Tab-separated table of N, CA and C and ligand atoms in Angstrom:
chain	number	residue	atom	x	y	z
A	1	UNK	N	92.560	39.301	133.483
A	1	UNK	CA	91.301	38.694	133.857
A	1	UNK	C	90.408	38.549	132.647
A	2	UNK	N	89.526	37.572	132.742
A	2	UNK	CA	88.539	37.367	131.687
A	2	UNK	C	87.219	37.024	132.359
A	3	UNK	N	86.193	37.820	132.092
A	3	UNK	CA	84.875	37.591	132.682
A	3	UNK	C	83.839	37.583	131.568
A	4	UNK	N	82.832	36.759	131.728
A	4	UNK	CA	81.792	36.655	130.696
A	4	UNK	C	80.420	36.928	131.301
A	5	UNK	N	79.656	37.769	130.625
A	5	UNK	CA	78.274	38.030	131.038
A	5	UNK	C	77.374	37.689	129.851
A	6	UNK	N	76.289	36.983	130.105
A	6	UNK	CA	75.312	36.701	129.046
A	6	UNK	C	74.145	37.672	129.218
A	7	UNK	N	73.746	38.337	128.141
A	7	UNK	CA	72.563	39.203	128.236
A	7	UNK	C	71.460	38.626	127.359
A	8	UNK	N	70.222	39.018	127.681
A	8	UNK	CA	69.056	38.435	127.012
A	8	UNK	C	68.209	39.478	126.309
A	9	UNK	N	68.679	40.713	126.261
A	9	UNK	CA	67.959	41.763	125.541
A	9	UNK	C	68.895	42.951	125.320
A	10	UNK	N	68.516	43.790	124.372
A	10	UNK	CA	69.266	45.017	124.109
A	10	UNK	C	69.346	45.847	125.391
A	11	UNK	N	68.207	45.908	126.091
A	11	UNK	CA	68.138	46.714	127.298
A	11	UNK	C	69.120	46.222	128.363
A	12	UNK	N	69.239	44.932	128.469
A	12	UNK	CA	70.140	44.362	129.464
A	12	UNK	C	71.597	44.720	129.127
A	13	UNK	N	71.938	44.648	127.868
A	13	UNK	CA	73.296	45.017	127.435
A	13	UNK	C	73.572	46.482	127.757
A	14	UNK	N	72.578	47.316	127.469
A	14	UNK	CA	72.693	48.749	127.737
A	14	UNK	C	72.909	49.034	129.224
A	15	UNK	N	72.133	48.351	130.055
A	15	UNK	CA	72.202	48.561	131.509
A	15	UNK	C	73.577	48.175	132.065
A	16	UNK	N	74.115	47.076	131.557
A	16	UNK	CA	75.421	46.624	132.022
A	16	UNK	C	76.492	47.632	131.613
A	17	UNK	N	76.364	48.130	130.399
A	17	UNK	CA	77.318	49.130	129.916
A	17	UNK	C	77.183	50.425	130.724
A	18	UNK	N	75.943	50.771	131.060
A	18	UNK	CA	75.701	51.982	131.856
A	18	UNK	C	76.335	51.838	133.235
A	19	UNK	N	76.164	50.674	133.804
A	19	UNK	CA	76.718	50.386	135.122
A	19	UNK	C	78.248	50.496	135.095
A	20	UNK	N	78.855	50.048	134.033
A	20	UNK	CA	80.308	50.200	133.887
A	20	UNK	C	80.662	51.680	133.720
A	21	UNK	N	79.925	52.377	132.867
A	21	UNK	CA	80.174	53.796	132.615
A	21	UNK	C	80.126	54.616	133.897
A	22	UNK	N	79.172	54.270	134.768
A	22	UNK	CA	79.033	54.996	136.045
A	22	UNK	C	80.277	54.869	136.909
A	23	UNK	N	80.984	53.758	136.724
A	23	UNK	CA	82.151	53.474	137.570
A	23	UNK	C	83.460	54.028	136.989
A	24	UNK	N	83.422	54.533	135.789
A	24	UNK	CA	84.656	55.025	135.170
A	24	UNK	C	84.883	56.497	135.535
A	25	UNK	N	86.021	56.747	136.163
A	25	UNK	CA	86.341	58.109	136.622
A	25	UNK	C	87.642	58.632	136.049
A	26	UNK	N	88.334	57.802	135.282
A	26	UNK	CA	89.592	58.288	134.728
A	26	UNK	C	89.774	57.804	133.294
A	27	UNK	N	90.701	58.449	132.565
A	27	UNK	CA	90.891	58.135	131.157
A	27	UNK	C	91.063	56.627	130.922
A	28	UNK	N	90.355	56.119	129.956
A	28	UNK	CA	90.368	54.685	129.690
A	28	UNK	C	90.215	54.425	128.204
A	29	UNK	N	90.709	53.274	127.785
A	29	UNK	CA	90.515	52.837	126.404
A	29	UNK	C	89.756	51.518	126.423
A	30	UNK	N	88.673	51.477	125.669
A	30	UNK	CA	87.844	50.276	125.590
A	30	UNK	C	87.720	49.868	124.130
A	31	UNK	N	88.093	48.645	123.820
A	31	UNK	CA	87.907	48.177	122.448
A	31	UNK	C	86.683	47.275	122.402
A	32	UNK	N	85.946	47.351	121.301
A	32	UNK	CA	84.726	46.560	121.130
A	32	UNK	C	84.838	45.737	119.862
A	33	UNK	N	84.796	44.431	120.025
A	33	UNK	CA	84.847	43.541	118.869
A	33	UNK	C	83.558	42.763	118.770
A	34	UNK	N	83.182	42.417	117.581
A	34	UNK	CA	81.967	41.631	117.384
A	34	UNK	C	81.422	41.909	116.003
A	35	UNK	N	80.688	40.936	115.454
A	35	UNK	CA	80.141	41.088	114.106
A	35	UNK	C	79.140	42.238	114.047
A	36	UNK	N	78.789	42.589	112.856
A	36	UNK	CA	77.754	43.593	112.638
A	36	UNK	C	76.466	43.122	113.337
A	37	UNK	N	75.869	43.992	114.112
A	37	UNK	CA	74.631	43.640	114.810
A	37	UNK	C	74.858	42.927	116.137
A	38	UNK	N	76.103	42.788	116.532
A	38	UNK	CA	76.388	42.109	117.803
A	38	UNK	C	75.901	42.952	118.977
A	39	UNK	N	76.127	44.255	118.891
A	39	UNK	CA	75.696	45.143	119.971
A	39	UNK	C	76.765	46.129	120.416
A	40	UNK	N	77.738	46.369	119.572
A	40	UNK	CA	78.842	47.279	119.921
A	40	UNK	C	78.328	48.705	120.147
A	41	UNK	N	77.495	49.169	119.239
A	41	UNK	CA	76.981	50.537	119.381
A	41	UNK	C	75.992	50.608	120.544
A	42	UNK	N	75.207	49.574	120.704
A	42	UNK	CA	74.283	49.496	121.844
A	42	UNK	C	75.056	49.625	123.157
A	43	UNK	N	76.156	48.911	123.245
A	43	UNK	CA	76.989	48.955	124.449
A	43	UNK	C	77.517	50.374	124.668
A	44	UNK	N	77.953	51.009	123.592
A	44	UNK	CA	78.510	52.363	123.696
A	44	UNK	C	77.452	53.359	124.169
A	45	UNK	N	76.215	53.174	123.722
A	45	UNK	CA	75.123	54.053	124.158
A	45	UNK	C	74.934	53.952	125.675
A	46	UNK	N	74.962	52.720	126.177
A	46	UNK	CA	74.808	52.508	127.624
A	46	UNK	C	75.968	53.106	128.393
A	47	UNK	N	77.155	52.881	127.880
A	47	UNK	CA	78.356	53.423	128.517
A	47	UNK	C	78.260	54.949	128.596
A	48	UNK	N	77.817	55.552	127.501
A	48	UNK	CA	77.653	57.004	127.439
A	48	UNK	C	76.668	57.486	128.490
A	49	UNK	N	75.597	56.754	128.682
A	49	UNK	CA	74.614	57.144	129.698
A	49	UNK	C	75.269	57.156	131.076
A	50	UNK	N	76.076	56.127	131.339
A	50	UNK	CA	76.774	56.051	132.619
A	50	UNK	C	77.790	57.169	132.797
A	51	UNK	N	78.250	57.719	131.682
A	51	UNK	CA	79.209	58.837	131.720
A	51	UNK	C	78.478	60.182	131.653
A	52	UNK	N	77.143	60.102	131.716
A	52	UNK	CA	76.295	61.300	131.700
A	52	UNK	C	76.389	62.089	130.408
A	53	UNK	N	76.535	61.377	129.313
A	53	UNK	CA	76.468	62.013	127.992
A	53	UNK	C	74.990	62.262	127.694
A	54	UNK	N	74.650	63.489	127.328
A	54	UNK	CA	73.236	63.812	127.104
A	54	UNK	C	72.829	63.601	125.647
A	55	UNK	N	73.739	63.836	124.749
A	55	UNK	CA	73.404	63.671	123.322
A	55	UNK	C	73.200	62.202	122.982
A	56	UNK	N	72.440	61.968	121.910
A	56	UNK	CA	72.216	60.591	121.468
A	56	UNK	C	73.463	60.101	120.738
A	57	UNK	N	73.927	58.939	121.133
A	57	UNK	CA	75.123	58.360	120.533
A	57	UNK	C	74.711	57.529	119.323
A	58	UNK	N	75.311	57.836	118.199
A	58	UNK	CA	75.008	57.084	116.973
A	58	UNK	C	76.299	56.493	116.428
A	59	UNK	N	76.157	55.562	115.524
A	59	UNK	CA	77.332	54.886	114.975
A	59	UNK	C	78.217	55.877	114.227
A	60	UNK	N	79.520	55.868	114.500
A	60	UNK	CA	80.397	56.854	113.866
A	60	UNK	C	80.961	56.392	112.528
A	61	UNK	N	80.362	55.384	111.918
A	61	UNK	CA	80.943	54.765	110.724
A	61	UNK	C	81.396	55.769	109.668
A	62	UNK	N	80.621	56.822	109.458
A	62	UNK	CA	80.969	57.736	108.367
A	62	UNK	C	81.843	58.897	108.808
A	63	UNK	N	82.166	58.923	110.087
A	63	UNK	CA	82.956	60.053	110.572
A	63	UNK	C	84.263	59.605	111.216
A	64	UNK	N	84.387	58.299	111.443
A	64	UNK	CA	85.533	57.682	112.125
A	64	UNK	C	85.576	58.041	113.601
A	65	UNK	N	85.440	59.322	113.941
A	65	UNK	CA	85.439	59.653	115.370
A	65	UNK	C	84.344	60.657	115.705
A	66	UNK	N	83.669	60.394	116.822
A	66	UNK	CA	82.682	61.341	117.333
A	66	UNK	C	83.024	61.647	118.781
A	67	UNK	N	82.877	62.904	119.147
A	67	UNK	CA	83.168	63.319	120.523
A	67	UNK	C	81.869	63.695	121.225
A	68	UNK	N	81.752	63.290	122.475
A	68	UNK	CA	80.578	63.626	123.277
A	68	UNK	C	81.026	64.217	124.605
A	69	UNK	N	80.245	65.164	125.090
A	69	UNK	CA	80.538	65.752	126.392
A	69	UNK	C	79.808	64.976	127.470
A	70	UNK	N	80.536	64.590	128.512
A	70	UNK	CA	79.944	63.903	129.664
A	70	UNK	C	80.762	64.234	130.892
A	71	UNK	N	80.626	63.440	131.955
A	71	UNK	CA	81.482	63.619	133.135
A	71	UNK	C	82.942	63.618	132.712
A	72	UNK	N	83.259	62.731	131.755
A	72	UNK	CA	84.545	62.719	131.058
A	72	UNK	C	84.169	62.780	129.588
A	73	UNK	N	85.048	63.341	128.744
A	73	UNK	CA	84.710	63.313	127.317
A	73	UNK	C	84.659	61.852	126.839
A	74	UNK	N	83.733	61.566	125.951
A	74	UNK	CA	83.659	60.231	125.353
A	74	UNK	C	84.046	60.363	123.879
A	75	UNK	N	85.067	59.635	123.480
A	75	UNK	CA	85.484	59.603	122.080
A	75	UNK	C	85.089	58.249	121.523
A	76	UNK	N	84.230	58.267	120.547
A	76	UNK	CA	83.739	57.022	119.940
A	76	UNK	C	84.358	56.892	118.551
A	77	UNK	N	85.221	55.904	118.413
A	77	UNK	CA	85.952	55.715	117.155
A	77	UNK	C	85.478	54.441	116.469
A	78	UNK	N	85.244	54.517	115.181
A	78	UNK	CA	84.976	53.319	114.388
A	78	UNK	C	86.098	53.216	113.366
A	79	UNK	N	86.988	52.252	113.578
A	79	UNK	CA	88.206	52.156	112.752
A	79	UNK	C	87.988	51.322	111.497
A	80	UNK	N	86.737	50.929	111.255
A	80	UNK	CA	86.462	50.002	110.153
A	80	UNK	C	87.057	50.456	108.821
A	81	UNK	N	86.877	51.728	108.529
A	81	UNK	CA	87.349	52.214	107.226
A	81	UNK	C	88.842	52.506	107.208
A	82	UNK	N	89.506	52.246	108.301
A	82	UNK	CA	90.954	52.502	108.345
A	82	UNK	C	91.771	51.257	107.997
A	83	UNK	N	91.050	50.154	107.675
A	83	UNK	CA	91.780	48.953	107.273
A	83	UNK	C	92.585	49.288	106.021
A	84	UNK	N	93.811	48.902	106.008
A	84	UNK	CA	94.735	49.153	104.894
A	84	UNK	C	95.037	50.634	104.713
A	85	UNK	N	94.540	51.467	105.621
A	85	UNK	CA	94.755	52.898	105.454
A	85	UNK	C	96.122	53.302	106.002
A	86	UNK	N	96.805	54.129	105.247
A	86	UNK	CA	98.108	54.620	105.690
A	86	UNK	C	97.942	55.981	106.367
A	87	UNK	N	96.703	56.462	106.332
A	87	UNK	CA	96.401	57.785	106.868
A	87	UNK	C	96.755	57.877	108.356
A	88	UNK	N	97.361	58.945	108.764
A	88	UNK	CA	97.573	59.189	110.182
A	88	UNK	C	96.559	60.227	110.628
A	89	UNK	N	95.563	59.767	111.346
A	89	UNK	CA	94.478	60.672	111.728
A	89	UNK	C	94.739	61.336	113.063
A	90	UNK	N	95.893	61.039	113.645
A	90	UNK	CA	96.181	61.607	114.953
A	90	UNK	C	95.334	60.983	116.044
A	91	UNK	N	94.933	59.733	115.827
A	91	UNK	CA	94.084	59.070	116.821
A	91	UNK	C	94.808	58.915	118.147
A	92	UNK	N	96.122	58.797	118.085
A	92	UNK	CA	96.918	58.649	119.298
A	92	UNK	C	96.662	59.783	120.287
A	93	UNK	N	96.278	60.915	119.760
A	93	UNK	CA	96.036	62.061	120.639
A	93	UNK	C	94.783	61.905	121.479
A	94	UNK	N	93.836	61.108	120.959
A	94	UNK	CA	92.620	60.857	121.727
A	94	UNK	C	92.854	59.761	122.741
A	95	UNK	N	93.546	58.730	122.273
A	95	UNK	CA	93.684	57.519	123.061
A	95	UNK	C	94.456	57.816	124.341
A	96	UNK	N	93.770	57.610	125.454
A	96	UNK	CA	94.310	57.904	126.776
A	96	UNK	C	94.700	59.364	126.960
A	97	UNK	N	93.956	60.233	126.376
A	97	UNK	CA	94.172	61.649	126.665
A	97	UNK	C	93.397	61.977	127.925
A	98	UNK	N	92.311	62.707	127.796
A	98	UNK	CA	91.552	63.137	128.974
A	98	UNK	C	90.240	62.390	129.134
A	99	UNK	N	89.968	61.477	128.217
A	99	UNK	CA	88.624	60.917	128.228
A	99	UNK	C	88.551	59.414	128.106
A	100	UNK	N	87.332	58.956	127.833
A	100	UNK	CA	87.092	57.532	127.618
A	100	UNK	C	87.010	57.319	126.108
A	101	UNK	N	87.908	56.496	125.591
A	101	UNK	CA	87.949	56.252	124.157
A	101	UNK	C	87.421	54.857	123.867
A	102	UNK	N	86.329	54.796	123.127
A	102	UNK	CA	85.733	53.508	122.767
A	102	UNK	C	86.012	53.266	121.294
A	103	UNK	N	86.600	52.129	120.998
A	103	UNK	CA	87.038	51.865	119.622
A	103	UNK	C	86.408	50.595	119.073
A	104	UNK	N	85.579	50.760	118.043
A	104	UNK	CA	85.039	49.602	117.340
A	104	UNK	C	86.017	49.249	116.218
A	105	UNK	N	86.181	47.994	115.919
A	105	UNK	CA	87.118	47.508	114.894
A	105	UNK	C	88.548	47.936	115.208
A	106	UNK	N	88.921	47.797	116.479
A	106	UNK	CA	90.240	48.253	116.938
A	106	UNK	C	91.388	47.491	116.283
A	107	UNK	N	91.096	46.293	115.772
A	107	UNK	CA	92.183	45.516	115.145
A	107	UNK	C	92.813	46.259	113.972
A	108	UNK	N	92.070	47.208	113.411
A	108	UNK	CA	92.609	47.939	112.259
A	108	UNK	C	93.583	49.041	112.663
A	109	UNK	N	93.617	49.360	113.947
A	109	UNK	CA	94.595	50.356	114.416
A	109	UNK	C	95.356	49.803	115.623
A	110	UNK	N	95.631	48.520	115.563
A	110	UNK	CA	96.207	47.804	116.710
A	110	UNK	C	97.429	48.486	117.309
A	111	UNK	N	98.248	49.087	116.471
A	111	UNK	CA	99.488	49.711	116.948
A	111	UNK	C	99.234	50.859	117.917
A	112	UNK	N	98.068	51.476	117.801
A	112	UNK	CA	97.766	52.645	118.637
A	112	UNK	C	97.108	52.285	119.964
A	113	UNK	N	96.778	51.020	120.159
A	113	UNK	CA	96.011	50.630	121.341
A	113	UNK	C	96.937	50.298	122.516
A	114	UNK	N	96.755	50.970	123.652
A	114	UNK	CA	97.625	50.702	124.799
A	114	UNK	C	97.335	49.337	125.432
A	115	UNK	N	98.297	48.849	126.150
A	115	UNK	CA	98.240	47.523	126.761
A	115	UNK	C	97.228	47.437	127.894
A	116	UNK	N	96.949	48.555	128.533
A	116	UNK	CA	96.042	48.531	129.691
A	116	UNK	C	94.585	48.759	129.311
A	117	UNK	N	94.260	48.472	128.075
A	117	UNK	CA	92.877	48.647	127.591
A	117	UNK	C	91.927	47.649	128.256
A	118	UNK	N	90.638	47.934	128.122
A	118	UNK	CA	89.612	46.936	128.406
A	118	UNK	C	89.146	46.429	127.046
A	119	UNK	N	89.317	45.143	126.793
A	119	UNK	CA	88.890	44.570	125.511
A	119	UNK	C	87.566	43.848	125.709
A	120	UNK	N	86.555	44.281	124.961
A	120	UNK	CA	85.235	43.663	125.054
A	120	UNK	C	84.916	42.975	123.731
A	121	UNK	N	84.486	41.733	123.819
A	121	UNK	CA	84.043	41.014	122.619
A	121	UNK	C	82.589	40.634	122.820
A	122	UNK	N	81.757	40.946	121.848
A	122	UNK	CA	80.343	40.581	121.950
A	122	UNK	C	80.037	39.527	120.887
A	123	UNK	N	79.550	38.394	121.334
A	123	UNK	CA	79.201	37.306	120.419
A	123	UNK	C	77.703	37.068	120.408
A	124	UNK	N	77.164	36.905	119.208
A	124	UNK	CA	75.764	36.560	119.026
A	124	UNK	C	75.557	35.108	119.453
A	125	UNK	N	74.584	34.862	120.319
A	125	UNK	CA	74.291	33.474	120.707
A	125	UNK	C	72.982	33.007	120.079
A	126	UNK	N	71.943	33.810	120.233
A	126	UNK	CA	70.619	33.505	119.678
A	126	UNK	C	69.873	34.820	119.625
A	127	UNK	N	68.690	34.817	119.018
A	127	UNK	CA	67.901	36.044	118.826
A	127	UNK	C	68.337	37.256	119.656
A	128	UNK	N	68.021	37.181	120.939
A	128	UNK	CA	68.337	38.338	121.783
A	128	UNK	C	69.405	38.010	122.817
A	129	UNK	N	70.080	36.923	122.609
A	129	UNK	CA	71.115	36.527	123.564
A	129	UNK	C	72.498	36.878	123.049
A	130	UNK	N	73.270	37.504	123.924
A	130	UNK	CA	74.645	37.849	123.557
A	130	UNK	C	75.591	37.443	124.679
A	131	UNK	N	76.786	37.053	124.290
A	131	UNK	CA	77.845	36.755	125.238
A	131	UNK	C	78.792	37.951	125.212
A	132	UNK	N	79.003	38.568	126.357
A	132	UNK	CA	79.902	39.724	126.418
A	132	UNK	C	81.133	39.331	127.220
A	133	UNK	N	82.280	39.359	126.562
A	133	UNK	CA	83.528	38.936	127.199
A	133	UNK	C	84.370	40.172	127.517
A	134	UNK	N	84.781	40.268	128.780
A	134	UNK	CA	85.596	41.390	129.238
A	134	UNK	C	87.003	40.885	129.534
A	135	UNK	N	88.003	41.498	128.939
A	135	UNK	CA	89.386	41.101	129.211
A	135	UNK	C	90.234	42.347	129.454
A	136	UNK	N	90.997	42.312	130.531
A	136	UNK	CA	91.874	43.444	130.824
A	136	UNK	C	93.055	43.028	131.698
A	137	UNK	N	94.129	43.764	131.565
A	137	UNK	CA	95.298	43.563	132.420
A	137	UNK	C	95.384	44.687	133.450
A	138	UNK	N	94.433	45.614	133.369
A	138	UNK	CA	94.452	46.789	134.241
A	138	UNK	C	93.681	46.481	135.533
A	139	UNK	N	94.364	46.593	136.678
A	139	UNK	CA	93.734	46.172	137.936
A	139	UNK	C	92.561	47.070	138.320
A	140	UNK	N	92.629	48.356	137.990
A	140	UNK	CA	91.508	49.245	138.310
A	140	UNK	C	90.287	48.884	137.484
A	141	UNK	N	90.532	48.610	136.220
A	141	UNK	CA	89.421	48.243	135.341
A	141	UNK	C	88.836	46.901	135.768
A	142	UNK	N	89.714	45.995	136.168
A	142	UNK	CA	89.273	44.680	136.631
A	142	UNK	C	88.307	44.824	137.813
A	143	UNK	N	88.670	45.694	138.739
A	143	UNK	CA	87.833	45.953	139.904
A	143	UNK	C	86.443	46.428	139.493
A	144	UNK	N	86.410	47.320	138.510
A	144	UNK	CA	85.134	47.870	138.051
A	144	UNK	C	84.262	46.775	137.439
A	145	UNK	N	84.866	45.911	136.639
A	145	UNK	CA	84.096	44.830	136.001
A	145	UNK	C	83.523	43.894	137.072
A	146	UNK	N	84.358	43.540	138.034
A	146	UNK	CA	83.896	42.636	139.090
A	146	UNK	C	82.768	43.277	139.890
A	147	UNK	N	82.880	44.587	140.063
A	147	UNK	CA	81.864	45.349	140.767
A	147	UNK	C	80.535	45.342	139.992
A	148	UNK	N	80.615	45.483	138.688
A	148	UNK	CA	79.417	45.436	137.834
A	148	UNK	C	78.761	44.058	137.974
A	149	UNK	N	79.564	43.016	137.921
A	149	UNK	CA	79.045	41.644	138.025
A	149	UNK	C	78.392	41.424	139.392
A	150	UNK	N	79.033	41.936	140.414
A	150	UNK	CA	78.500	41.821	141.773
A	150	UNK	C	77.146	42.530	141.876
A	151	UNK	N	77.042	43.695	141.276
A	151	UNK	CA	75.795	44.459	141.341
A	151	UNK	C	74.668	43.732	140.602
A	152	UNK	N	75.001	42.974	139.572
A	152	UNK	CA	73.981	42.207	138.842
A	152	UNK	C	73.415	41.098	139.726
A	153	UNK	N	74.280	40.479	140.489
A	153	UNK	CA	73.831	39.415	141.399
A	153	UNK	C	72.842	39.990	142.404
A	154	UNK	N	73.149	41.181	142.894
A	154	UNK	CA	72.290	41.834	143.856
A	154	UNK	C	70.892	42.056	143.286
A	155	UNK	N	70.833	42.433	142.004
A	155	UNK	CA	69.545	42.705	141.352
A	155	UNK	C	68.679	41.467	141.228
A	156	UNK	N	69.331	40.345	140.983
A	156	UNK	CA	68.573	39.110	140.745
A	156	UNK	C	68.023	38.504	142.023
A	157	UNK	N	68.535	38.973	143.158
A	157	UNK	CA	68.094	38.379	144.413
A	157	UNK	C	66.668	38.726	144.758
B	201	ADP	P1	76.902	46.748	116.168
B	201	ADP	O1	77.265	48.132	116.565
B	201	ADP	O2	77.724	45.691	116.836
B	201	ADP	O3	76.836	46.542	114.689
B	201	ADP	P2	74.263	47.447	117.176
B	201	ADP	O4	74.445	47.773	118.609
B	201	ADP	O5	74.140	48.583	116.221
B	201	ADP	O6	75.416	46.438	116.704
B	201	ADP	O7	72.993	46.546	116.998
B	201	ADP	C1	72.661	45.456	117.812
B	201	ADP	C2	71.289	44.921	117.407
B	201	ADP	O8	70.987	43.708	118.085
B	201	ADP	C3	70.181	45.900	117.759
B	201	ADP	O9	69.210	45.860	116.741
B	201	ADP	C4	69.603	45.321	119.057
B	201	ADP	O10	68.243	45.622	119.235
B	201	ADP	C5	69.785	43.836	118.821
B	201	ADP	N1	69.905	43.045	120.059
B	201	ADP	C6	69.150	41.976	120.391
B	201	ADP	N2	69.511	41.440	121.549
B	201	ADP	C7	70.550	42.170	122.004
B	201	ADP	C8	71.373	42.073	123.182
B	201	ADP	N3	71.215	41.129	124.113
B	201	ADP	N4	72.350	43.004	123.314
B	201	ADP	C9	72.544	43.963	122.372
B	201	ADP	N5	71.808	44.089	121.241
B	201	ADP	C10	70.814	43.204	121.055
B	202	MG	MG1	78.048	49.729	115.399
């Protein structure tokens, strides 16, 4: 499936991510693609809120992986610095272990990404407008995305 949501503010992106986070109850892998400033970290913050993470989520650029405690553990990976890297960081152990693994710049560790991931692409449209594309082959994840979209319609009524 492929679904697209347009957001018009940082807050709106956060809320949508939070709404998705609230619906996640089992180990999942989410990849986030998009240019610098697209909103990948913003999305992760919202997702974390939905997973009841209390700590403030910050960009993991200098640490590669950050772990947060929530309803499920949240593993936030930034693979940017792993381009051309031969290093084996044991990332496979996080991916689909017990928690929700969010991976920015996942293309740099493509071999480790399972097929049933949720792939999110965020595109800059204008000042505060972003296009968020959700793609997945996982039927449970698909249900959650459709549910998030349905809940947005309810809000606008
Ligand atoms: P990335 O992690 O992709 O580099 P960030 O989430 O750190 O991006 O930053 C996104 C920036 O874009 C923030 O400064 C945020 O305020 C701004 N922004 C403006 N509109 C939006 C929107 N609709 N969704 C997400 N972020 C937005
Ligand atoms: Mg970021």
